[in-house]
Tab-separated table of N, CA and C in Angstrom:
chain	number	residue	atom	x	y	z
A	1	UNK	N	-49.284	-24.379	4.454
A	1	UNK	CA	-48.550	-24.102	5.676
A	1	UNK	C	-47.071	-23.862	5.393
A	2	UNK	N	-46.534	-24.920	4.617
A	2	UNK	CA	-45.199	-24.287	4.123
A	2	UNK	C	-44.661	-23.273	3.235
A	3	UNK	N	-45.882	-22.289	2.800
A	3	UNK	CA	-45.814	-21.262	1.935
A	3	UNK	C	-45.635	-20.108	2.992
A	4	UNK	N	-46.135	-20.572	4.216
A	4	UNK	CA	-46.534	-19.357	4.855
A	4	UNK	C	-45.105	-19.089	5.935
A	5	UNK	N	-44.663	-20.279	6.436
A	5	UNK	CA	-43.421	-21.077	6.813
A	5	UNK	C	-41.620	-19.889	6.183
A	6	UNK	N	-41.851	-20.196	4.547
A	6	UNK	CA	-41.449	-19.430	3.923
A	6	UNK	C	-41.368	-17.924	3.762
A	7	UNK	N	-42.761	-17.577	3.767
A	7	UNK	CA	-43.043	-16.149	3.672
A	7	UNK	C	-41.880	-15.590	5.139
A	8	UNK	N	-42.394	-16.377	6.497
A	8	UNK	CA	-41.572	-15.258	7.901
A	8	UNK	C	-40.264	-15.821	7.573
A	9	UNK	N	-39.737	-16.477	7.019
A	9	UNK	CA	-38.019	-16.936	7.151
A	9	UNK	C	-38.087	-15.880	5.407
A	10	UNK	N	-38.503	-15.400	4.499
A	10	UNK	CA	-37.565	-14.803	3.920
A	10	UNK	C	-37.888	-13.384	4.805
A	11	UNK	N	-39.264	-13.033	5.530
A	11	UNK	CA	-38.997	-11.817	6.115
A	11	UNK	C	-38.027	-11.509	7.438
A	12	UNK	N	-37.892	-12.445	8.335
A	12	UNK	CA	-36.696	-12.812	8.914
A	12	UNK	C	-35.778	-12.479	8.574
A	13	UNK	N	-34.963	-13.130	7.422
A	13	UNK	CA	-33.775	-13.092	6.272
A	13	UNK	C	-33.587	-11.706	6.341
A	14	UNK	N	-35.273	-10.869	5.538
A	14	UNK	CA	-34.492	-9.059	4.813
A	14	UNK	C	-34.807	-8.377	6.127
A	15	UNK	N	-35.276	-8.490	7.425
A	15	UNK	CA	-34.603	-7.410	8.192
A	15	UNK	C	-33.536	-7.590	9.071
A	16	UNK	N	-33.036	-9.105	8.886
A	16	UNK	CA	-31.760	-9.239	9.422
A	16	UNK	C	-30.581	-8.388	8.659
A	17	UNK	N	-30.788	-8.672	7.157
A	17	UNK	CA	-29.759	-8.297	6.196
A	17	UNK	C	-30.025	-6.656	6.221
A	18	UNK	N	-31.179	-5.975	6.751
A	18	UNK	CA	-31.354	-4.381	6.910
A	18	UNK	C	-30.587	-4.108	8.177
A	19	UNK	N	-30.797	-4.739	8.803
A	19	UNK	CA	-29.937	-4.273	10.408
A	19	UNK	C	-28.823	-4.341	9.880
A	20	UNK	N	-28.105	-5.599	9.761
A	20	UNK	CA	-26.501	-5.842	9.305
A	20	UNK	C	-26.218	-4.769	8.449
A	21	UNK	N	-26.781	-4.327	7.567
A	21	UNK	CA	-26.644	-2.903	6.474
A	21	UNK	C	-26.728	-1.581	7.353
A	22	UNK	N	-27.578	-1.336	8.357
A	22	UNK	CA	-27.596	-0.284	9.294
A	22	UNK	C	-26.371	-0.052	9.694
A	23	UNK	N	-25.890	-1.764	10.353
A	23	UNK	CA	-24.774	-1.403	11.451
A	23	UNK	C	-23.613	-0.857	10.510
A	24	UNK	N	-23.676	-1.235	9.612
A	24	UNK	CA	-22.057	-0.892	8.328
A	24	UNK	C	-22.303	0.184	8.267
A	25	UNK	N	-23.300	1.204	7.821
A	25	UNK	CA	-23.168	2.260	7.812
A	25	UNK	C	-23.424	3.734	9.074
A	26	UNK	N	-24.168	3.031	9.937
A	26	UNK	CA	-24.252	3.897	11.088
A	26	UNK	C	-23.795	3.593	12.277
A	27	UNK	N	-22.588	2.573	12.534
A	27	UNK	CA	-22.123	2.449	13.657
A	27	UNK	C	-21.090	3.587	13.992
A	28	UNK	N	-21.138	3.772	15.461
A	28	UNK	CA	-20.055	4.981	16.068
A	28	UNK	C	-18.666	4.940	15.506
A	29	UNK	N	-17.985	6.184	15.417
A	29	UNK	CA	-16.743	5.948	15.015
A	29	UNK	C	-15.681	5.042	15.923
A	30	UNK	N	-16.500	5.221	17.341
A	30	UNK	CA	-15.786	4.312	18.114
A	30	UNK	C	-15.986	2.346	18.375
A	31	UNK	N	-16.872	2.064	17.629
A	31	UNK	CA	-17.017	0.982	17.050
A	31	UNK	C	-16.452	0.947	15.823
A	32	UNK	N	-16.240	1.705	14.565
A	32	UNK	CA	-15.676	1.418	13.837
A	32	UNK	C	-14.240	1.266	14.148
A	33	UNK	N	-13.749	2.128	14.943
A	33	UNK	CA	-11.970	2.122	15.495
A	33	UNK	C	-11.703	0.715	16.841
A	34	UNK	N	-12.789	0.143	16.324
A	34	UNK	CA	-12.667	-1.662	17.397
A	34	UNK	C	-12.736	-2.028	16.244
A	35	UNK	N	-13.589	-2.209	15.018
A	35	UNK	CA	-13.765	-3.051	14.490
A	35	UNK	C	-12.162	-2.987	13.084
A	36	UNK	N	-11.812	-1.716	13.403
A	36	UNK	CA	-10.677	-1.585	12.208
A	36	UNK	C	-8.850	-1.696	13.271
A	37	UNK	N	-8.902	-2.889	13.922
A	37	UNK	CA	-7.522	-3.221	14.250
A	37	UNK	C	-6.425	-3.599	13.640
A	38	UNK	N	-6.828	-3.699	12.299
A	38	UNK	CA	-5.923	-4.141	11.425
A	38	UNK	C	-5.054	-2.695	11.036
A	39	UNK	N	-5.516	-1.643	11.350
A	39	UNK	CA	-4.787	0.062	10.952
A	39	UNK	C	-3.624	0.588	11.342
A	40	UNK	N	-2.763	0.608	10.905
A	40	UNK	CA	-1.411	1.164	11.505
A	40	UNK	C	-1.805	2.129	12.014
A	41	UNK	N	-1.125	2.905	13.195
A	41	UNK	CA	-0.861	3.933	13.907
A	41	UNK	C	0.027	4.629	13.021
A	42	UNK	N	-0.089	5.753	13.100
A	42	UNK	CA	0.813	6.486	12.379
A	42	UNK	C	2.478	6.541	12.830
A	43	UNK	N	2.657	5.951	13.922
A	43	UNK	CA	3.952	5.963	14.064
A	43	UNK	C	4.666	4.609	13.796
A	44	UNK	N	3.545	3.745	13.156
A	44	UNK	CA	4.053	2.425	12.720
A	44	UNK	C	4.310	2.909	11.391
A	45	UNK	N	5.332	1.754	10.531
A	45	UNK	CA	6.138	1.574	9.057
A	45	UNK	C	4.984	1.008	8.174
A	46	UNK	N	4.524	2.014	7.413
A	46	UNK	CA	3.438	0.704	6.359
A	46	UNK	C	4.513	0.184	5.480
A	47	UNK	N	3.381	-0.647	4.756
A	47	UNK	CA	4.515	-1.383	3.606
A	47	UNK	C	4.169	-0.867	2.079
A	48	UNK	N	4.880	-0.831	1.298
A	48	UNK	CA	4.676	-0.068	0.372
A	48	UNK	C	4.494	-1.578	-1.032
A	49	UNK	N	3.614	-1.273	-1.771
A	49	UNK	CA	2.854	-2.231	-2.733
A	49	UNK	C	3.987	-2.015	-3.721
A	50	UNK	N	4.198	-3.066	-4.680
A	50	UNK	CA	5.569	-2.904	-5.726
A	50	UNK	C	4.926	-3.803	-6.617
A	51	UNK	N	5.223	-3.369	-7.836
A	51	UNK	CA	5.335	-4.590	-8.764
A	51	UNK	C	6.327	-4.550	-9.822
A	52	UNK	N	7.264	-5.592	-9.645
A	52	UNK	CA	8.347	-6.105	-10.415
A	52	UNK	C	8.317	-7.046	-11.757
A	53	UNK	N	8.847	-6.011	-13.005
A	53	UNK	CA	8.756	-6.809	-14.213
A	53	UNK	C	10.413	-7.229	-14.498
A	54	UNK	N	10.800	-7.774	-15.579
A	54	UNK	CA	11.942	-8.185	-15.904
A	54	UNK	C	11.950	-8.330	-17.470
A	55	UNK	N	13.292	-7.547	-18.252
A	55	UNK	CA	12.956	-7.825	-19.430
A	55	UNK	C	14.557	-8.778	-19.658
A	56	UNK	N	14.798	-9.345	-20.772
A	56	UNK	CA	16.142	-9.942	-20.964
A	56	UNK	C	17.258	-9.029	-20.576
A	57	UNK	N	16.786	-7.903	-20.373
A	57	UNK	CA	18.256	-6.715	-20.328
A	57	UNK	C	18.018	-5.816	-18.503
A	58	UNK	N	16.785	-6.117	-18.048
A	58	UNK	CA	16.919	-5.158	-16.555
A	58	UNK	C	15.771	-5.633	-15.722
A	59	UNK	N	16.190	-5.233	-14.905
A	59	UNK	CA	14.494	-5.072	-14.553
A	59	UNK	C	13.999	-3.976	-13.820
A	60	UNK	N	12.745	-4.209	-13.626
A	60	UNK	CA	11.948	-2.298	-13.601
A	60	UNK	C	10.913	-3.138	-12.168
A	61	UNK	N	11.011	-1.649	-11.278
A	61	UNK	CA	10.229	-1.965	-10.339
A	61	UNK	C	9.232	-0.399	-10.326
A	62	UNK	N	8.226	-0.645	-10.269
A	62	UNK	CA	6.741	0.277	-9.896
A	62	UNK	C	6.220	0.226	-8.731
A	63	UNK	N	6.130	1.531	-8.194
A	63	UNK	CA	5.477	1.513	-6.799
A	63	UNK	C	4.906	2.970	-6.763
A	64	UNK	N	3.081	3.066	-6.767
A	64	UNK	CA	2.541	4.051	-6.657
A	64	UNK	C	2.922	4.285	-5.393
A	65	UNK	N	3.128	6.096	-5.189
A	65	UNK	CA	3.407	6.675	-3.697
A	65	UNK	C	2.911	8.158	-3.802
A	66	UNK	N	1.958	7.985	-3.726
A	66	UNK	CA	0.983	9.576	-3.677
A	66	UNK	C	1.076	10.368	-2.538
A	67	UNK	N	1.393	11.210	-2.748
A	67	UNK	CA	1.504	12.578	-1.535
A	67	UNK	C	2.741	12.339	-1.202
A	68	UNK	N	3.889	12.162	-1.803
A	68	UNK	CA	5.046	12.201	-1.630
A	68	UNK	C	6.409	13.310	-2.576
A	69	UNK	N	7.285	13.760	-1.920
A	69	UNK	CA	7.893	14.321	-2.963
A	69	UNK	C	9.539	13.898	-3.004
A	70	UNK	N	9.539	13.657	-4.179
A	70	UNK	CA	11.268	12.617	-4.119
A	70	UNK	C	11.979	12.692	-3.291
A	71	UNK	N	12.037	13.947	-3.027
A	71	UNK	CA	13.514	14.084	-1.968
A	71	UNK	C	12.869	13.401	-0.863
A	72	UNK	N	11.536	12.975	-0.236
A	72	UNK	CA	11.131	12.205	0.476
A	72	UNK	C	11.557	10.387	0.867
A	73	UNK	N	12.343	9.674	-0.717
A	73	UNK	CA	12.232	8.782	-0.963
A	73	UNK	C	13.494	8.196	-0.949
A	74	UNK	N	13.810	7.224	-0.388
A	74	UNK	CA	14.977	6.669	-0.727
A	74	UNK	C	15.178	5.418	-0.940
A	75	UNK	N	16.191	5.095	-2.454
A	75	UNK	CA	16.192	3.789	-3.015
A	75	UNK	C	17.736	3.301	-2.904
A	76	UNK	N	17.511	2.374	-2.122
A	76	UNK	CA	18.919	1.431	-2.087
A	76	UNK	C	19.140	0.404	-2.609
A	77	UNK	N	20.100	-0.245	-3.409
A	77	UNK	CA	20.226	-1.069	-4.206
A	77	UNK	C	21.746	-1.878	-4.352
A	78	UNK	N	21.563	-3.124	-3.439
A	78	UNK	CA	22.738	-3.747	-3.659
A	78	UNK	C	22.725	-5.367	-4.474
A	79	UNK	N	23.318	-5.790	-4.960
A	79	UNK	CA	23.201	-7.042	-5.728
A	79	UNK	C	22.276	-7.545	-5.805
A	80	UNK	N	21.058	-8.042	-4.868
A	80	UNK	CA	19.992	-8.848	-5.378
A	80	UNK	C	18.886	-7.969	-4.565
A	81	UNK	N	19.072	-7.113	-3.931
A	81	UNK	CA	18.429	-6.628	-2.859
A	81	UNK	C	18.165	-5.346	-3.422
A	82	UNK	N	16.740	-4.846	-3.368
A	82	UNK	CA	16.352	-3.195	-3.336
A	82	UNK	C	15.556	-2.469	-2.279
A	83	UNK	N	16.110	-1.665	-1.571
A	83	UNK	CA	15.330	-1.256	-0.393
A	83	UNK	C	14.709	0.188	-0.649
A	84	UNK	N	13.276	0.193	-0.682
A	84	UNK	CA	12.849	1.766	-0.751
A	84	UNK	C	12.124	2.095	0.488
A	85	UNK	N	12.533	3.476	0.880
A	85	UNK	CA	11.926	4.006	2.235
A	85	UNK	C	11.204	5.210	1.814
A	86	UNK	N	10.636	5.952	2.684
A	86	UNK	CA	10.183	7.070	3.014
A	86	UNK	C	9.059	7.526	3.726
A	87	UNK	N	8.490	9.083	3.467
A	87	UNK	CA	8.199	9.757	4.788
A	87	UNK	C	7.069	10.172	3.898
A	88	UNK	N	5.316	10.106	4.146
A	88	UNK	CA	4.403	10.450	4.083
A	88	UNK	C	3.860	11.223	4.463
A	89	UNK	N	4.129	12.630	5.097
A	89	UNK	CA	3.592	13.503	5.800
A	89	UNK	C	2.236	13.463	6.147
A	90	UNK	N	1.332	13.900	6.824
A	90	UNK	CA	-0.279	14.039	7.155
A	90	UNK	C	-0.553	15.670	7.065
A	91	UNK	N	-0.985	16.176	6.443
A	91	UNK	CA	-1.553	17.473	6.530
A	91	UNK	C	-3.335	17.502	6.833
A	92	UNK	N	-3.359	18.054	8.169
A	92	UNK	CA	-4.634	18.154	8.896
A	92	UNK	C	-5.593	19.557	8.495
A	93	UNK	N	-5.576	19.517	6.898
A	93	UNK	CA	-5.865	20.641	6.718
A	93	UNK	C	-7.668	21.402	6.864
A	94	UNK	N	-8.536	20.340	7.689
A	94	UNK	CA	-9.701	20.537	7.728
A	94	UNK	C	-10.289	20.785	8.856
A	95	UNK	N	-8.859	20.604	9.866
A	95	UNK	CA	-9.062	20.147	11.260
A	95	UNK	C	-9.897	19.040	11.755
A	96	UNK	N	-9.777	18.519	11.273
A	96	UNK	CA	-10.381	17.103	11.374
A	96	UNK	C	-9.913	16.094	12.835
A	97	UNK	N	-10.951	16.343	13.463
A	97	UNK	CA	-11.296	15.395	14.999
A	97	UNK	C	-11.203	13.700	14.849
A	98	UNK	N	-12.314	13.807	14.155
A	98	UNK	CA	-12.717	12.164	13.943
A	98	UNK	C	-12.714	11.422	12.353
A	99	UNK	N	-11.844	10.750	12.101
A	99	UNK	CA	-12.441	9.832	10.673
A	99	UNK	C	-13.558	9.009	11.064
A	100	UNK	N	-14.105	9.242	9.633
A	100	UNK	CA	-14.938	8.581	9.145
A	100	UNK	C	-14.628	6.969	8.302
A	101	UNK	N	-13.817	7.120	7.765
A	101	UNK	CA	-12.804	6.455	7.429
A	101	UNK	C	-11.440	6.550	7.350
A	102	UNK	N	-10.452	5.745	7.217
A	102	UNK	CA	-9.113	5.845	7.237
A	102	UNK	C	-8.063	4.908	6.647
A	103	UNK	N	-8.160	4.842	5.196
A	103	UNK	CA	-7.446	4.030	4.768
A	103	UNK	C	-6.421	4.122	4.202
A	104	UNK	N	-5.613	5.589	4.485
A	104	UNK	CA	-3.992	5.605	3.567
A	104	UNK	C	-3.882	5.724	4.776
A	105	UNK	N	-2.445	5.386	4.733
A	105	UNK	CA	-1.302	5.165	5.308
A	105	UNK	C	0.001	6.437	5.253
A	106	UNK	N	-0.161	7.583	6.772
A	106	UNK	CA	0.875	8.220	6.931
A	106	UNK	C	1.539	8.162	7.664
A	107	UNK	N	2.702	8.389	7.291
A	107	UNK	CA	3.815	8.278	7.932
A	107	UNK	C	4.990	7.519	7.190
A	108	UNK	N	5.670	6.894	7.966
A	108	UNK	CA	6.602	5.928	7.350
A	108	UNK	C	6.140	4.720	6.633
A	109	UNK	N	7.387	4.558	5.725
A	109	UNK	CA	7.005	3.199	4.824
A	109	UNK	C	8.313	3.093	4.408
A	110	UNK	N	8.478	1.417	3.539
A	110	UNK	CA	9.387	0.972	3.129
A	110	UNK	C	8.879	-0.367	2.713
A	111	UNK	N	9.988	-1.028	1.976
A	111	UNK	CA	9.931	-2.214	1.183
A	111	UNK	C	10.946	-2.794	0.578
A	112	UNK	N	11.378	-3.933	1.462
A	112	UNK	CA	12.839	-4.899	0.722
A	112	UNK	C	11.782	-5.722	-0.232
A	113	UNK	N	12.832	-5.842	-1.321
A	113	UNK	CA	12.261	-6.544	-2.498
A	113	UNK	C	13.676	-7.362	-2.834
A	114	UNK	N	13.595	-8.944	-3.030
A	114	UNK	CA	14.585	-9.663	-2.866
A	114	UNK	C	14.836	-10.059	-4.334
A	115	UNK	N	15.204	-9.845	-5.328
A	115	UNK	CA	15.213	-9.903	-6.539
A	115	UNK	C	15.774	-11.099	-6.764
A	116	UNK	N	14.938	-12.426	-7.791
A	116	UNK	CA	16.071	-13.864	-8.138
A	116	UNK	C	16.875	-13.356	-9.340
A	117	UNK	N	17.326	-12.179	-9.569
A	117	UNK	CA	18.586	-12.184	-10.443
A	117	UNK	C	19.019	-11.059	-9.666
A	118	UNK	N	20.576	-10.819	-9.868
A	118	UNK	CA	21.367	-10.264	-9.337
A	118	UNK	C	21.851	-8.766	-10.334
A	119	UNK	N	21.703	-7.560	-10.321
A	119	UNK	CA	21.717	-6.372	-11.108
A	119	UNK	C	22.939	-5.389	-10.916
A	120	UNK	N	22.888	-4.916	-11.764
A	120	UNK	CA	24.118	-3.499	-12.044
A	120	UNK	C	23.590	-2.765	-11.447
A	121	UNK	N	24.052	-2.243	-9.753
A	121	UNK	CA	23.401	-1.221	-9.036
A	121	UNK	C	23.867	0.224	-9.473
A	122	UNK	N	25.172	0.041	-9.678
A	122	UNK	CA	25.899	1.560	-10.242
A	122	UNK	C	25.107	2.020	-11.218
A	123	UNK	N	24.328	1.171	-12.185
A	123	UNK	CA	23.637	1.561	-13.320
A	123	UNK	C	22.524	1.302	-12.963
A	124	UNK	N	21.533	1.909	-12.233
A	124	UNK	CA	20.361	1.666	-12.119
A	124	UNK	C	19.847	3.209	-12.065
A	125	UNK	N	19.045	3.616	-12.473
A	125	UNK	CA	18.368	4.715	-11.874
A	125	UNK	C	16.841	4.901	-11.335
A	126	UNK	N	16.192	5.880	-10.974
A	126	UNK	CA	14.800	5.934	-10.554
A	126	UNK	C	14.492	7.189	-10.839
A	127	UNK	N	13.176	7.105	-11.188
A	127	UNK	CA	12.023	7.936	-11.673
A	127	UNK	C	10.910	8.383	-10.855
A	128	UNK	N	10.771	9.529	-10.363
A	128	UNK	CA	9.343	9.869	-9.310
A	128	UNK	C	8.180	10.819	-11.040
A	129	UNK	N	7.442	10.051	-11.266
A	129	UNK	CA	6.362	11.112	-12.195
A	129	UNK	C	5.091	10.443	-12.094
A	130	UNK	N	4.090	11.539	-11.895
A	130	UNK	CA	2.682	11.655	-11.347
A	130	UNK	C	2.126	10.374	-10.246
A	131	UNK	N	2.997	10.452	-9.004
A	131	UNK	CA	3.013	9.429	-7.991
A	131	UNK	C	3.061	8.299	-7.988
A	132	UNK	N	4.326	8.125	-9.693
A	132	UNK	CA	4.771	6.814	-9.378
A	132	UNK	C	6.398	6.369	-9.748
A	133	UNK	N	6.555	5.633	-8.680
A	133	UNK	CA	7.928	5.634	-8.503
A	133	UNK	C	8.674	4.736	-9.665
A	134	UNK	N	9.746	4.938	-10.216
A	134	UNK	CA	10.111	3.529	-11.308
A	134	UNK	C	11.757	3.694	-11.332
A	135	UNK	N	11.679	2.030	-10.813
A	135	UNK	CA	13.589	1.787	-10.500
A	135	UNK	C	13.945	0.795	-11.658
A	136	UNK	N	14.612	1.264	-12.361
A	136	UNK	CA	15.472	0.169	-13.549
A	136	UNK	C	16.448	0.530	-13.207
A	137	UNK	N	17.191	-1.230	-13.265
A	137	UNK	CA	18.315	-1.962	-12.998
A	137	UNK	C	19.077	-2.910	-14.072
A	138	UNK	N	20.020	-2.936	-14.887
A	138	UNK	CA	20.425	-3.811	-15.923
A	138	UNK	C	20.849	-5.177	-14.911
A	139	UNK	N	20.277	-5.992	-15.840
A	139	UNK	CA	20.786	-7.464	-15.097
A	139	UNK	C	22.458	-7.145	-14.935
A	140	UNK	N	23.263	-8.195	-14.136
A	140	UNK	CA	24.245	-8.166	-14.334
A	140	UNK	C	24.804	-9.640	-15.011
A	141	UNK	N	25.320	-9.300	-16.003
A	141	UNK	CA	26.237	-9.841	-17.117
A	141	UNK	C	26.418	-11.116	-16.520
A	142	UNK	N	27.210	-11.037	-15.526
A	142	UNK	CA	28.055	-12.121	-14.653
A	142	UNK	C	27.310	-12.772	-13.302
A	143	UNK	N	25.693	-13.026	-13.870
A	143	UNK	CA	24.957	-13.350	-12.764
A	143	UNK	C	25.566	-14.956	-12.636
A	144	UNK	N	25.278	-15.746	-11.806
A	144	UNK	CA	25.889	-16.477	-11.820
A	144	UNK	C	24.451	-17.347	-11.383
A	145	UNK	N	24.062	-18.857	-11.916
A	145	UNK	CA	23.532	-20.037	-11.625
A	145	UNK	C	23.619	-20.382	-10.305
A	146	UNK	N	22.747	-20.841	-9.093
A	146	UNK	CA	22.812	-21.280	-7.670
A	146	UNK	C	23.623	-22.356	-8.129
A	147	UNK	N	24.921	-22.782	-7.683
A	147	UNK	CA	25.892	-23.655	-7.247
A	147	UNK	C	25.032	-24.255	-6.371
A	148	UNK	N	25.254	-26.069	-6.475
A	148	UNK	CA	24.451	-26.690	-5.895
A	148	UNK	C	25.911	-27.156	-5.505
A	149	UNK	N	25.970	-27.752	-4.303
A	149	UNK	CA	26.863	-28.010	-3.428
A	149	UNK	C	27.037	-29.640	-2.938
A	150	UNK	N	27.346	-30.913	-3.715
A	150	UNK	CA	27.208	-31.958	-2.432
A	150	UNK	C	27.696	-31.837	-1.176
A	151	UNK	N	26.450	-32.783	-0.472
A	151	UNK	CA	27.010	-32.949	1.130
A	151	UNK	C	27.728	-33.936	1.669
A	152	UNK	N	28.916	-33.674	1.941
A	152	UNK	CA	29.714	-35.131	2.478
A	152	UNK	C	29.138	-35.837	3.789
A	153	UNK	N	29.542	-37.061	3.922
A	153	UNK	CA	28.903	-37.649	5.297
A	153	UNK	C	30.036	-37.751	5.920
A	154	UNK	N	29.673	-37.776	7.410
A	154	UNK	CA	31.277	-37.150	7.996
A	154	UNK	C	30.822	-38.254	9.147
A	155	UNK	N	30.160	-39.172	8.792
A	155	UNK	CA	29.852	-40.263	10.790
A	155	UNK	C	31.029	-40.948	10.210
């Protein structure tokens, strides 16, 4: 009896897990555009992915940005702070009504990156080659240690 018990709970189990597999792949696009709220609108700012290395002498920041062209991009850079922006265009070149999916991000973007050392902005430059961006910055010389401050009691 408990073999048999077994047998309808694993068949139970695989056409639950077939439906749940149906719905992922054949639900309406208008169920998929409920179920994907997490998606910027295109007139919202995405955020742009970075990754920051540091060697004893600078440091270098990487940020893939595909379908972009430099003059698109702009990198600001003041003492500890680097701000990169820009403009992603959308080209609708299929005429395309409805996604199917939709997971880049057009339009605007940007990204403050708060750097714990402080850099030579005058001497920094950036690099746009095969959609990826690269900002080196020389430390600066005269970074200075967080000053820890005592607090007086003043009652």
């Amino acid at each position: 009896m408990a073999n048999l018990k077994d047998t309808f709970k694993n068949i139970f189990h695989r056409e639950k897990a077939e439906e749940d597999e149906d719905d992922i792949f054949f639900n309406s696009s208008e169920e998929a555009e409920e179920e994907s709220d997490w998606e910027l609108d295109d007139s919202e700012e995405g955020q742009l992915a970075v990754d920051v290395y540091h060697t004893p002498s600078e440091v270098i920041i990487r940020a893939p940005i595909a379908g972009v062209h430099p003059n698109e991009i702009d990198v600001t850079i003041k003492d500890d702070v680097v701000v990169i922006k820009g403009n992603r265009f959308s080209r609708d070149d299929f005429g395309i009504v409805d996604h199917l999916y939709k997971e880049c991000h057009w339009g605007r973007f940007s990204r403050t990156i708060i750097l714990p050392i402080t850099v030579r902005s005058q001497k920094a430059d950036a690099l746009f080659r095969n959609g990826i961006l690269t900002i080196r910055a020389p430390k600066s010389e005269d970074d200075q240690s967080p000053l820890v401050i005592a607090v007086e009691d003043d009652y």
